[in-house]
PDB file of C-alpha atoms in Angstrom:
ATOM      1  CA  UNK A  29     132.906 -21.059  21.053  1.00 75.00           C
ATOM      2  CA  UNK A  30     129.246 -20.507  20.695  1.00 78.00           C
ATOM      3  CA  UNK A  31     126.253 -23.268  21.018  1.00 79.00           C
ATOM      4  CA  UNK A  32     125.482 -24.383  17.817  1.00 83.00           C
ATOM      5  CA  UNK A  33     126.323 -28.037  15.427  1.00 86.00           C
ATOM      6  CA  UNK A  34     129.717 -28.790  15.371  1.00 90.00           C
ATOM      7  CA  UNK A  35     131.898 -31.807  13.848  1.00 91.00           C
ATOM      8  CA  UNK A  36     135.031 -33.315  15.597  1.00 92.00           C
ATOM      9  CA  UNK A  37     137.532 -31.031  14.052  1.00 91.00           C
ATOM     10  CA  UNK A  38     135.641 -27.897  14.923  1.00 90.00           C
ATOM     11  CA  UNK A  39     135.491 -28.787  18.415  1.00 88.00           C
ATOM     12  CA  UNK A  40     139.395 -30.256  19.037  1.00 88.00           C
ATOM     13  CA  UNK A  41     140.893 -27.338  16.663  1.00 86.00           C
ATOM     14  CA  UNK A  42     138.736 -24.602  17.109  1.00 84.00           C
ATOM     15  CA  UNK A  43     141.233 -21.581  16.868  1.00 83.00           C
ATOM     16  CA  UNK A  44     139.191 -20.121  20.203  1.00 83.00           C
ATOM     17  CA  UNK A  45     139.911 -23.021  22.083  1.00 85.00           C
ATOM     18  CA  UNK A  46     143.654 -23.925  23.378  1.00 86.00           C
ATOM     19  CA  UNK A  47     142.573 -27.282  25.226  1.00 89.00           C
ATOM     20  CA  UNK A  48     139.427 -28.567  26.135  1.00 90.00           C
ATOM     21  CA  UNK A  49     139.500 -29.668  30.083  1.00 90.00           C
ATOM     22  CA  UNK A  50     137.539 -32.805  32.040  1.00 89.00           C
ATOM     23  CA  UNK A  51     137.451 -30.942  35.360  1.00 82.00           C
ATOM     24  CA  UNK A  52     138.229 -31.882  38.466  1.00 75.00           C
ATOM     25  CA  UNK A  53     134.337 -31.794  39.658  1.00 71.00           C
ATOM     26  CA  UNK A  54     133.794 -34.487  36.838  1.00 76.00           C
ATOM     27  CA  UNK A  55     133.854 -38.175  37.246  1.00 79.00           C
ATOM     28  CA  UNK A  56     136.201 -40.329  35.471  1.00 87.00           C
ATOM     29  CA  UNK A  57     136.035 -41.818  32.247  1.00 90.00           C
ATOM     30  CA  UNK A  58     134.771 -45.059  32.704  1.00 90.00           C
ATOM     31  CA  UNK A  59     133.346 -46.586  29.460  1.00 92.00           C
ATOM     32  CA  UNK A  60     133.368 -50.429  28.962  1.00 92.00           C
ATOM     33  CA  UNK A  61     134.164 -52.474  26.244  1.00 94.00           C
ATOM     34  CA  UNK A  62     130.530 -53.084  24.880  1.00 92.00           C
ATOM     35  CA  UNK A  63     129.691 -48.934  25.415  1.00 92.00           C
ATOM     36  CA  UNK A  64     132.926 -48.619  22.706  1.00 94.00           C
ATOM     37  CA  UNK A  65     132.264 -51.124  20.170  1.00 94.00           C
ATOM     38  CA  UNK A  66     128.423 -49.562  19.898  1.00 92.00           C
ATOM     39  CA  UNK A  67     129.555 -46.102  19.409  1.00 93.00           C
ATOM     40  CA  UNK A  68     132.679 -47.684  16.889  1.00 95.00           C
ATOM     41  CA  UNK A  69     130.256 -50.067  15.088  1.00 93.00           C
ATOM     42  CA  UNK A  70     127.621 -46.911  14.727  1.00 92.00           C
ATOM     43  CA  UNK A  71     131.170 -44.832  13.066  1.00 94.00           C
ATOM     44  CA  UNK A  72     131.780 -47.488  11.053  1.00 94.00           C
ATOM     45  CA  UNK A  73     128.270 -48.816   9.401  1.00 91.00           C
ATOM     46  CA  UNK A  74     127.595 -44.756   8.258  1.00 90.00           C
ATOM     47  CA  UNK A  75     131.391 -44.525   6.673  1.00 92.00           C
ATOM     48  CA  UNK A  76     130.882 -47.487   4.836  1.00 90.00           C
ATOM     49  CA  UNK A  77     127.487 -45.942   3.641  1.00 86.00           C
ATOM     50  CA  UNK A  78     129.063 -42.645   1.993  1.00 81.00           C
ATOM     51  CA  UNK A  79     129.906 -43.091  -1.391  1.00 71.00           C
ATOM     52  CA  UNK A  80     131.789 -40.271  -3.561  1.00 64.00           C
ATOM     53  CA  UNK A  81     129.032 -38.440  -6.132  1.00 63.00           C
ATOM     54  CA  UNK A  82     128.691 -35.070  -7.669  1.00 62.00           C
ATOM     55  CA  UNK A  83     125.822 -33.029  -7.754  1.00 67.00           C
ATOM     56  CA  UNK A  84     124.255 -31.223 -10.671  1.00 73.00           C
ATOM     57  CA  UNK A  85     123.059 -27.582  -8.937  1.00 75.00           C
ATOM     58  CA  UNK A  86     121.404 -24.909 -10.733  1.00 78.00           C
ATOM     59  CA  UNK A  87     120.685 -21.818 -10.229  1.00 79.00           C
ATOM     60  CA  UNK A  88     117.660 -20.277 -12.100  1.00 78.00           C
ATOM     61  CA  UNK A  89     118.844 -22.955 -14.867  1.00 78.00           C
ATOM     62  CA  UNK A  90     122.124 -21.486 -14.547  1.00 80.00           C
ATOM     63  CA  UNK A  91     125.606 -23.508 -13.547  1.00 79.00           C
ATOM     64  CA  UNK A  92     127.101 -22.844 -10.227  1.00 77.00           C
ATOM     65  CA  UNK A  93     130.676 -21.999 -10.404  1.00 80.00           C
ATOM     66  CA  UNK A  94     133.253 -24.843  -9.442  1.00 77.00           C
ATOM     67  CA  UNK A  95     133.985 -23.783  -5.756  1.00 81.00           C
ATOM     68  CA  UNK A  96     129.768 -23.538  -4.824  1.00 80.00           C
ATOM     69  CA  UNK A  97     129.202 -26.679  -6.821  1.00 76.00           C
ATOM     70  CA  UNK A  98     132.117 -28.719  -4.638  1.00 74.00           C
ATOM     71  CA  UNK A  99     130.691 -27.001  -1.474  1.00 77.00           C
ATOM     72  CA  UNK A 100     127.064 -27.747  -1.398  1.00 81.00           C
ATOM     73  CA  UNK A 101     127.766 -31.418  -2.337  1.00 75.00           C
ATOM     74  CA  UNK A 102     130.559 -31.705   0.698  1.00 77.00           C
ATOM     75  CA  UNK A 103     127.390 -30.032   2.935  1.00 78.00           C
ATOM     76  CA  UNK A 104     125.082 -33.154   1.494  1.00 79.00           C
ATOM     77  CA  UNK A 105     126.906 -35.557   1.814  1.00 76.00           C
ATOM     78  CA  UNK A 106     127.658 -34.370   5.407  1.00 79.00           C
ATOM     79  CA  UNK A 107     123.988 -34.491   6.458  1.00 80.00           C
ATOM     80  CA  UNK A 108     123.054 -37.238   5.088  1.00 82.00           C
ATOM     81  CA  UNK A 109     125.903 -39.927   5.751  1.00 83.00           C
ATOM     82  CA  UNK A 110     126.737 -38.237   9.303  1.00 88.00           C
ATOM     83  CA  UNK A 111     127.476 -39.868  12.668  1.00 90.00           C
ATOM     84  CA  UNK A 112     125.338 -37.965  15.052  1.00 87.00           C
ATOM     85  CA  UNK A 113     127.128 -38.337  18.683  1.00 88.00           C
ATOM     86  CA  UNK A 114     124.183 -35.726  20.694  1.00 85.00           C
ATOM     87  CA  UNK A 115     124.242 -32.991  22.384  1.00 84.00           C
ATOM     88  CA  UNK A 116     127.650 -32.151  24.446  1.00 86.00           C
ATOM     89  CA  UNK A 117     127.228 -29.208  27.846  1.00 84.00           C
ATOM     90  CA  UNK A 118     130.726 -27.427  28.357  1.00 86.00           C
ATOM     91  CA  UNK A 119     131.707 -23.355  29.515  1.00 83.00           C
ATOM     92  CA  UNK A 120     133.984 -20.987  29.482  1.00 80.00           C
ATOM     93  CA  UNK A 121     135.764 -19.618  33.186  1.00 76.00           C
ATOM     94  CA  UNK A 122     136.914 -16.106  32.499  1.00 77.00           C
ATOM     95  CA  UNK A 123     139.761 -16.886  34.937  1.00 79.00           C
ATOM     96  CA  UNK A 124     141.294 -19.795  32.747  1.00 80.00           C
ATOM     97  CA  UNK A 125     141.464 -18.069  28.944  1.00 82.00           C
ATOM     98  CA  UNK A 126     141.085 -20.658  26.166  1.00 84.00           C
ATOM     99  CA  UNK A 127     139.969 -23.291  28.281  1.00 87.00           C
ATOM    100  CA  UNK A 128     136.666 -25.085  27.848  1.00 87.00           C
ATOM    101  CA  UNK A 129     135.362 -27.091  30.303  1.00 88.00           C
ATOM    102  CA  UNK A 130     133.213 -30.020  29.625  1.00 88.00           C
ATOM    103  CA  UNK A 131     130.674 -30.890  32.127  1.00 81.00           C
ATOM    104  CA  UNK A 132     128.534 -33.164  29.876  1.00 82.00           C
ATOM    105  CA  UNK A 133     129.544 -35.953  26.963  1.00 87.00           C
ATOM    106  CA  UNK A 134     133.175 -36.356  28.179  1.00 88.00           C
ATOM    107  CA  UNK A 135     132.702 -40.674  27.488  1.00 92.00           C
ATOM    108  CA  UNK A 136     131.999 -40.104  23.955  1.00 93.00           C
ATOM    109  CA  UNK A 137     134.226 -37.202  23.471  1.00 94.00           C
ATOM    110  CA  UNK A 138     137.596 -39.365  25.041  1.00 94.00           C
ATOM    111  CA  UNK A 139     136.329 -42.477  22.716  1.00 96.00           C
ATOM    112  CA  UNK A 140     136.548 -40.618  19.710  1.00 96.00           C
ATOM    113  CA  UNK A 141     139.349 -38.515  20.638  1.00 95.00           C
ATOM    114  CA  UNK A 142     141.247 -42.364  21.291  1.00 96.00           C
ATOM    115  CA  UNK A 143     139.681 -43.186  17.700  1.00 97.00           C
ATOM    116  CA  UNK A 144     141.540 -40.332  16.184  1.00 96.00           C
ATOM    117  CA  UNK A 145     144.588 -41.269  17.470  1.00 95.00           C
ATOM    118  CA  UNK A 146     144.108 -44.358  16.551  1.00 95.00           C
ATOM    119  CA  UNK A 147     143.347 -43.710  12.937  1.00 95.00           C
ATOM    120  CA  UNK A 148     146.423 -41.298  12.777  1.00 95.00           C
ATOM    121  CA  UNK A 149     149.447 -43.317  14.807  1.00 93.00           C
ATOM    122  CA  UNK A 150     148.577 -46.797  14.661  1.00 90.00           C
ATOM    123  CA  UNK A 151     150.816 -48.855  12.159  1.00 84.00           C
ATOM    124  CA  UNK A 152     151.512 -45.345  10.556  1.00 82.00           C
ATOM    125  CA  UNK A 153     154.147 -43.623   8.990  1.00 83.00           C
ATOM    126  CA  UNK A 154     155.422 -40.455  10.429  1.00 88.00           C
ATOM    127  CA  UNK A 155     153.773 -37.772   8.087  1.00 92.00           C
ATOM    128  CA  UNK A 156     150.373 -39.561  10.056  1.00 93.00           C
ATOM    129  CA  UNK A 157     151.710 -38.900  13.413  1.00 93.00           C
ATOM    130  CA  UNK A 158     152.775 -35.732  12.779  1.00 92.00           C
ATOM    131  CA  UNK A 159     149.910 -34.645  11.459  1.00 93.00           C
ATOM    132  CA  UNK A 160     148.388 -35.514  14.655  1.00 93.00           C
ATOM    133  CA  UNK A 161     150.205 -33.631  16.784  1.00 91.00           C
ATOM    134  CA  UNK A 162     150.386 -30.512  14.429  1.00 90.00           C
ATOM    135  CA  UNK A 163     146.337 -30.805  14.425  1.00 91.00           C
ATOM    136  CA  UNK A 164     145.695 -32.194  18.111  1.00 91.00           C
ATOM    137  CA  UNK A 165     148.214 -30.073  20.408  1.00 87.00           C
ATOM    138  CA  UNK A 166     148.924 -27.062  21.726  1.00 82.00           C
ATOM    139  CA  UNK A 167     151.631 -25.789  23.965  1.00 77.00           C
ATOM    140  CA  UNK A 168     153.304 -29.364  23.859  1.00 81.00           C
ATOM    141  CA  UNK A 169     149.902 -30.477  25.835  1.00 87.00           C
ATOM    142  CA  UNK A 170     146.882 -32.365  24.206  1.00 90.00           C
ATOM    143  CA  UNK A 171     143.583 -30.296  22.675  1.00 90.00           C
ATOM    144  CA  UNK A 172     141.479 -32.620  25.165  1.00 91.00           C
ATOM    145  CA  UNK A 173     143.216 -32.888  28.639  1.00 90.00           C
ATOM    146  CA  UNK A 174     141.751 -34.943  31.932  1.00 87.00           C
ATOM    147  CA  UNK A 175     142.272 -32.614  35.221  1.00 79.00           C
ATOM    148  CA  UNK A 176     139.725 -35.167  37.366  1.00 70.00           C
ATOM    149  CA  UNK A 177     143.297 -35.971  39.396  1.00 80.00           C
ATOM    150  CA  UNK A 178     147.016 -34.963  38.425  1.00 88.00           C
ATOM    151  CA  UNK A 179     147.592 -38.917  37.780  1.00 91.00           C
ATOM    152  CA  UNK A 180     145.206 -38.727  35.119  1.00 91.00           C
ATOM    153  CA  UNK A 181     146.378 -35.793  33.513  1.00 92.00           C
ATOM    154  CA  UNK A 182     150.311 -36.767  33.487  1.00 94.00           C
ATOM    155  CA  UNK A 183     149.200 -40.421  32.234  1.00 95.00           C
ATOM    156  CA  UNK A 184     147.138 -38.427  29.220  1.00 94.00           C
ATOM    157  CA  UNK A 185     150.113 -36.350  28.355  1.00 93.00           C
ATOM    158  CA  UNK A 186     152.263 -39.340  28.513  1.00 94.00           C
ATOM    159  CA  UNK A 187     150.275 -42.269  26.857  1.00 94.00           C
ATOM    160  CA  UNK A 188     149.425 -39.993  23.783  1.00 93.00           C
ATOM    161  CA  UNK A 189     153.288 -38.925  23.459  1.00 91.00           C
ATOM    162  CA  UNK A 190     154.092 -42.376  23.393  1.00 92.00           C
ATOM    163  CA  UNK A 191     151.664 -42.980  20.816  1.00 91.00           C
ATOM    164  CA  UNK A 192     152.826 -40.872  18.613  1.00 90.00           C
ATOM    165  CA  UNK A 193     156.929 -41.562  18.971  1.00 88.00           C
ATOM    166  CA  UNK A 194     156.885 -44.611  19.405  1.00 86.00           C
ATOM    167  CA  UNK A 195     156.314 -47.934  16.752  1.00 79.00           C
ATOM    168  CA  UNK A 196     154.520 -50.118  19.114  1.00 71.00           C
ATOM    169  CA  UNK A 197     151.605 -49.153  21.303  1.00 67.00           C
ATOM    170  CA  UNK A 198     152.261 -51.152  24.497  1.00 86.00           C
ATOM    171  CA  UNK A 199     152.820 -48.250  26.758  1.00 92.00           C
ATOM    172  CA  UNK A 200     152.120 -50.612  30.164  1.00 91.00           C
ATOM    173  CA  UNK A 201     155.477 -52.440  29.384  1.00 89.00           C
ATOM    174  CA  UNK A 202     157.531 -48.875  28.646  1.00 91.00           C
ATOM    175  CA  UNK A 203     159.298 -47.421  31.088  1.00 91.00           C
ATOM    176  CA  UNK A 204     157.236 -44.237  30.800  1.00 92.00           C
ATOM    177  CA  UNK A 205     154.360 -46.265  32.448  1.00 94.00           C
ATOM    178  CA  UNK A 206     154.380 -45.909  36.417  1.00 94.00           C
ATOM    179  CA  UNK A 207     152.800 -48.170  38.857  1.00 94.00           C
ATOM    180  CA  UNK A 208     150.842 -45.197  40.154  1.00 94.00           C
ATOM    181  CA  UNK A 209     148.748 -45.198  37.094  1.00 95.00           C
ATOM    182  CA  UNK A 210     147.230 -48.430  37.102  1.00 93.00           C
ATOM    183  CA  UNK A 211     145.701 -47.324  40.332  1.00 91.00           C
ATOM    184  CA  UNK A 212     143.650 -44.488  38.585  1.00 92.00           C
ATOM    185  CA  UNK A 213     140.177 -45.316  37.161  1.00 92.00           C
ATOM    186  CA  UNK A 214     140.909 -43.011  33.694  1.00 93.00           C
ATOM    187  CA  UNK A 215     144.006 -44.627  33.020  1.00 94.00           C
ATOM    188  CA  UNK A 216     142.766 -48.064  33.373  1.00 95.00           C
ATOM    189  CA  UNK A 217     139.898 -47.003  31.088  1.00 95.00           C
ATOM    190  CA  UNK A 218     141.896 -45.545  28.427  1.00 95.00           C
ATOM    191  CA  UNK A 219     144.315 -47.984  27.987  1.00 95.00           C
ATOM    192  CA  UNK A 220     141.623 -51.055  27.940  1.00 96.00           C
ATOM    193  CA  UNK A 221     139.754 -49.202  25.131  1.00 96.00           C
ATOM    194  CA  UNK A 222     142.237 -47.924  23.520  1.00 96.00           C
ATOM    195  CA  UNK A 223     143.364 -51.264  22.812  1.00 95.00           C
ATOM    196  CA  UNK A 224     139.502 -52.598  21.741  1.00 97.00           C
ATOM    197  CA  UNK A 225     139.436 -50.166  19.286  1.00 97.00           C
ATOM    198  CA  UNK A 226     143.000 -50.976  17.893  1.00 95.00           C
ATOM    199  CA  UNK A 227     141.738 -53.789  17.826  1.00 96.00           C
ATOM    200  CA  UNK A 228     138.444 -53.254  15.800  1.00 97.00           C
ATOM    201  CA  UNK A 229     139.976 -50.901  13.112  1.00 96.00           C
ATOM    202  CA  UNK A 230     142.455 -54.420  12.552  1.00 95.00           C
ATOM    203  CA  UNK A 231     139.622 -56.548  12.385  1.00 96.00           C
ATOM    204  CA  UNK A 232     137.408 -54.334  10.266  1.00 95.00           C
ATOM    205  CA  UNK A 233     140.393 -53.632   7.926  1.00 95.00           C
ATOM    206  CA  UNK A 234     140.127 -50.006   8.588  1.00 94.00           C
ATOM    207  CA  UNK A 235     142.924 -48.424   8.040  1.00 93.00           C
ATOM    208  CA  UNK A 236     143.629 -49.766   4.672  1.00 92.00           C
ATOM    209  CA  UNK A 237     141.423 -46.389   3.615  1.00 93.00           C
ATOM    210  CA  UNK A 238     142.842 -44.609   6.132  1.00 94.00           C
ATOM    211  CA  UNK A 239     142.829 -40.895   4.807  1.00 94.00           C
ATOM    212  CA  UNK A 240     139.399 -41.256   4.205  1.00 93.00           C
ATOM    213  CA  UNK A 241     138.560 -42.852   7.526  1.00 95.00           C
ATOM    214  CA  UNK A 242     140.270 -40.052   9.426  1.00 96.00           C
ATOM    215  CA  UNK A 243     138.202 -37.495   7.218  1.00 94.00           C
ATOM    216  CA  UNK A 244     135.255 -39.193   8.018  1.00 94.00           C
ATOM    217  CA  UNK A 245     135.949 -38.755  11.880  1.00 95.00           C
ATOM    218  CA  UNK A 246     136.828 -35.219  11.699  1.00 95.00           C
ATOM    219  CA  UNK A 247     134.062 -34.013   9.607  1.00 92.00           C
ATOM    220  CA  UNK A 248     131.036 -36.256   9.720  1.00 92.00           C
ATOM    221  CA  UNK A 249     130.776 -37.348  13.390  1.00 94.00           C
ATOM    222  CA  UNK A 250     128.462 -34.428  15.130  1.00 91.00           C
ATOM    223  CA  UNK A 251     127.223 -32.877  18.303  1.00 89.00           C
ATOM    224  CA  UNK A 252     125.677 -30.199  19.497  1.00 86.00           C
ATOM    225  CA  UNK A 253     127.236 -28.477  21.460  1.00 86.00           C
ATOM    226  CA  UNK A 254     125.463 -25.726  24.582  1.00 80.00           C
ATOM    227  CA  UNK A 255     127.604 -23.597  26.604  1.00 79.00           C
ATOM    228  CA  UNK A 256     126.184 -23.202  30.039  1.00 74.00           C
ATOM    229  CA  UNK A 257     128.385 -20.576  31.640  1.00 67.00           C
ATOM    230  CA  UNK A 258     129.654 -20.310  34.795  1.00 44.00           C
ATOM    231  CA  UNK A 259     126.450 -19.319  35.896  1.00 47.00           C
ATOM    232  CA  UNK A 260     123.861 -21.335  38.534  1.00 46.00           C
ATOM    233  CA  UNK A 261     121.924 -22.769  35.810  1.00 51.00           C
ATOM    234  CA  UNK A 262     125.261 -24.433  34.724  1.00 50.00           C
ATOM    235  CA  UNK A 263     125.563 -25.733  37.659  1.00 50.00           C
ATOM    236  CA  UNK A 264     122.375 -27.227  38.413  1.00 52.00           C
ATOM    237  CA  UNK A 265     122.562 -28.713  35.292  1.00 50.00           C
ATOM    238  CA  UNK A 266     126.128 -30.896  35.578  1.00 50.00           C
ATOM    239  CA  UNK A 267     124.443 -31.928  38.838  1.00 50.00           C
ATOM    240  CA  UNK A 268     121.343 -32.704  36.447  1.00 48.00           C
ATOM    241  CA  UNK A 269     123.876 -34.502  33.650  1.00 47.00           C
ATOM    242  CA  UNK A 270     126.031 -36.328  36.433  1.00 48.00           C
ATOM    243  CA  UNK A 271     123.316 -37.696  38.565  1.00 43.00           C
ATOM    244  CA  UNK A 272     121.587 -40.132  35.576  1.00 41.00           C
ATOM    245  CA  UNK A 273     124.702 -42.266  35.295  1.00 39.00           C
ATOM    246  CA  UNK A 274     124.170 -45.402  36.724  1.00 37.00           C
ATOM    247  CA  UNK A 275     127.985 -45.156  36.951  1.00 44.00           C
ATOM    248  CA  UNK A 276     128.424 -42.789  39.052  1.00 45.00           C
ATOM    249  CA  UNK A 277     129.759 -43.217  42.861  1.00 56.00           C
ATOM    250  CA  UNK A 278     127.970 -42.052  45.921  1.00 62.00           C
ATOM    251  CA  UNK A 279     130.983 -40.400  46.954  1.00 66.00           C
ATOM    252  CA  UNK A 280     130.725 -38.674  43.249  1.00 62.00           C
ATOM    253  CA  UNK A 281     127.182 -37.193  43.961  1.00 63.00           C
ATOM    254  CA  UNK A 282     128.686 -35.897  47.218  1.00 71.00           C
ATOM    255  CA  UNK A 283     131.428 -34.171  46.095  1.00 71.00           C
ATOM    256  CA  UNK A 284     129.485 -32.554  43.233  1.00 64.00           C
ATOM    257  CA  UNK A 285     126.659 -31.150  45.786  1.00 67.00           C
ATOM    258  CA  UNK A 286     129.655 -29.859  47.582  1.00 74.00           C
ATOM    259  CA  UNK A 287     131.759 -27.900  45.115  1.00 68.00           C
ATOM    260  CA  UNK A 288     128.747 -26.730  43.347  1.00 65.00           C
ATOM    261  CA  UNK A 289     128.086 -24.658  46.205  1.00 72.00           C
ATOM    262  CA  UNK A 290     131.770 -23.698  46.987  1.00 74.00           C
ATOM    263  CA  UNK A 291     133.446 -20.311  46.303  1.00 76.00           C
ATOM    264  CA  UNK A 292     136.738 -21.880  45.542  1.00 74.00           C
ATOM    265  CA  UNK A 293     136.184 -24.966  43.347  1.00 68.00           C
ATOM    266  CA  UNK A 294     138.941 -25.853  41.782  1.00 65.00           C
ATOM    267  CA  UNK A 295     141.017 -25.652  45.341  1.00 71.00           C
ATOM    268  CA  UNK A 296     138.167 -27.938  46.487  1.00 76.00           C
ATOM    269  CA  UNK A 297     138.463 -30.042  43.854  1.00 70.00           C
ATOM    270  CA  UNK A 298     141.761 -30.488  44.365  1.00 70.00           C
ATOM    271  CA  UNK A 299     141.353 -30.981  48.018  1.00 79.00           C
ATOM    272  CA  UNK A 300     138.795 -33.404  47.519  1.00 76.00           C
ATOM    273  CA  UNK A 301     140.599 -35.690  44.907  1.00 70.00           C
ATOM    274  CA  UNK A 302     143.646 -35.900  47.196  1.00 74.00           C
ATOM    275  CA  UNK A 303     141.778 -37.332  50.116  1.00 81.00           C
ATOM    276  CA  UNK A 304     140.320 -39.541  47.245  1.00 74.00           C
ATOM    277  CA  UNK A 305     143.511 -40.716  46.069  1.00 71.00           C
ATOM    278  CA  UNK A 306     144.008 -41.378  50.027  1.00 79.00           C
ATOM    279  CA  UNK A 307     141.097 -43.325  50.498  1.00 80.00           C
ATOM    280  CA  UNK A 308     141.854 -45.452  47.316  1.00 73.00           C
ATOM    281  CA  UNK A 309     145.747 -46.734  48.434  1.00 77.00           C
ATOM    282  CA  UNK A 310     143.636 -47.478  51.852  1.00 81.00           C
ATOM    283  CA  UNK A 311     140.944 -49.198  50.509  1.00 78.00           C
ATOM    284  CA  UNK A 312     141.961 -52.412  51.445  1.00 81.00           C
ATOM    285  CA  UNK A 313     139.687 -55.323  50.119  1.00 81.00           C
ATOM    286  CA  UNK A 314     136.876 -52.594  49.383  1.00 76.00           C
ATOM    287  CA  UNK A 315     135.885 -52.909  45.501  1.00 69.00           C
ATOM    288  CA  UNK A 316     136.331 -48.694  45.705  1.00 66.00           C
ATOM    289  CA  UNK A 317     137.533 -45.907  48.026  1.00 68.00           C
ATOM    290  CA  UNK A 318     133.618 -44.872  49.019  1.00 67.00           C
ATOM    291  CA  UNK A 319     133.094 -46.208  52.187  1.00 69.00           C
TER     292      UNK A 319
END
């Protein structure tokens, strides 16, 4: 996948990419409420803005044929009723073939990924959900996967599954939900805003329009998108990208100063996140697993 523009669907079903990966070195996804509902009310405010038209293009006086005509106004009304989202930092490990991993934008990336599925399983018939999963997986494993622990990854797999077999979306109260999860900072994150922006698309009416919602999200929300490589400059910049966060641990800083100079980083990683998960069930009445 090269650096250039791309829109949601480019990115989560580009043929070159089998799943897109939140590595181990990144932090979790920890979005609140109010970071959601700016990026959702943003979504929503340009989708209400696009309106259906049809362009009258010439060529040296001449008519354009049907197909050029359709084209050109599908590229206008893309750049002028778009949902930019900024620029997104990701490479490719030779080692790992079809993987991308995304070292920058991963909070707006999982939002919209949750809006998606969202738009395509909530309250929906099973042609919807379908759809989703012929579109958004690969391998029986979701197009955008966490990897910053194992417990993040297997609550992922399992929360979107859910989503899309089952009627109701209370996953906490199925018996597919484990007490190990509400321990992890990702799953906790997901479900929380998962169910604010259920709850938005209900109180906005939404989904009432929902084929054309769901093409909005695929083809008018935009990033750009840089591949760094696995190359030093790469990695000075994710420690560039994760050290603004005001988010972002101590211990989180550490760890990234550590792997980036590592010759073995995802065995690291893993190393690292274990001791984490460690340090969390012993935390006692610490707010977090740093000290």
């Amino acid at each position: 996948m090269k650096t250039g523009r791309y829109n949601m669907k480019q990115l989560l079903s580009n043929p070159e990419v089998d799943q897109i990966i939140i590595p181990e070195i990144q932090r979790d996804y920890v979005w609140h409420k109010q970071n959601v509902l700016g990026l959702l009310g943003s979504i929503l405010a340009h989708y209400k803005q696009k309106e259906s038209l049809s362009l009258d293009i010439k060529c040296k006086g001449k008519e354009l044929s049907e197909d050029i005509q359709h084209y050109l106004t599908e590229e206008y009304l893309r750049i002028r009723y778009n949902t930019h989202v900024g620029f997104i930092y990701a490479y490719h490990d030779p080692t790992y073939s079809g993987k991308l991993f995304l070292i920058d934008g991963q909070q707006r990336i999982t939002t919209i990924s949750l809006l998606l599925l969202a738009a395509y399983c909530e309250s929906s018939d099973k042609g919807y959900k379908n759809d989703y999963k012929k579109e958004y997986f690969k391998n029986s494993l979701p197009n955008l996967d966490y990897k910053v622990r194992e417990t993040a990854h297997d609550f992922v797999v399992s929360f979107i599954d859910y989503a899309i077999n089952h009627e109701d979306t209370d996953f906490k109260q199925s018996s597919e939900y484990y007490d190990i999860y509400s321990k992890d900072v990702t799953a906790n994150s997901i479900l929380d805003n998962y169910q604010t922006i259920v709850d938005f698309l209900e109180e906005h009416h939404v989904l009432r329009e929902r084929k054309n919602f769901i093409e909005y999200l695929e083809n008018y929300i935009e990033f750009n998108y840089f591949d760094t490589n696995l190359s030093e400059q790469g990695e000075r910049l994710y420690l560039y990208m994760n050290s603004r966060g005001e988010e972002l641990s101590e211990q989180e800083n550490v760890k990234a100063l550590l792997i980036a100079k590592s010759s073995q980083k995802l065995d690291d990683s893993e190393m690292w996140e274990n001791w984490q998960n460690f340090f969390w069930v012993k935390r006692g009445d610490n707010p977090n697993a740093d000290k």
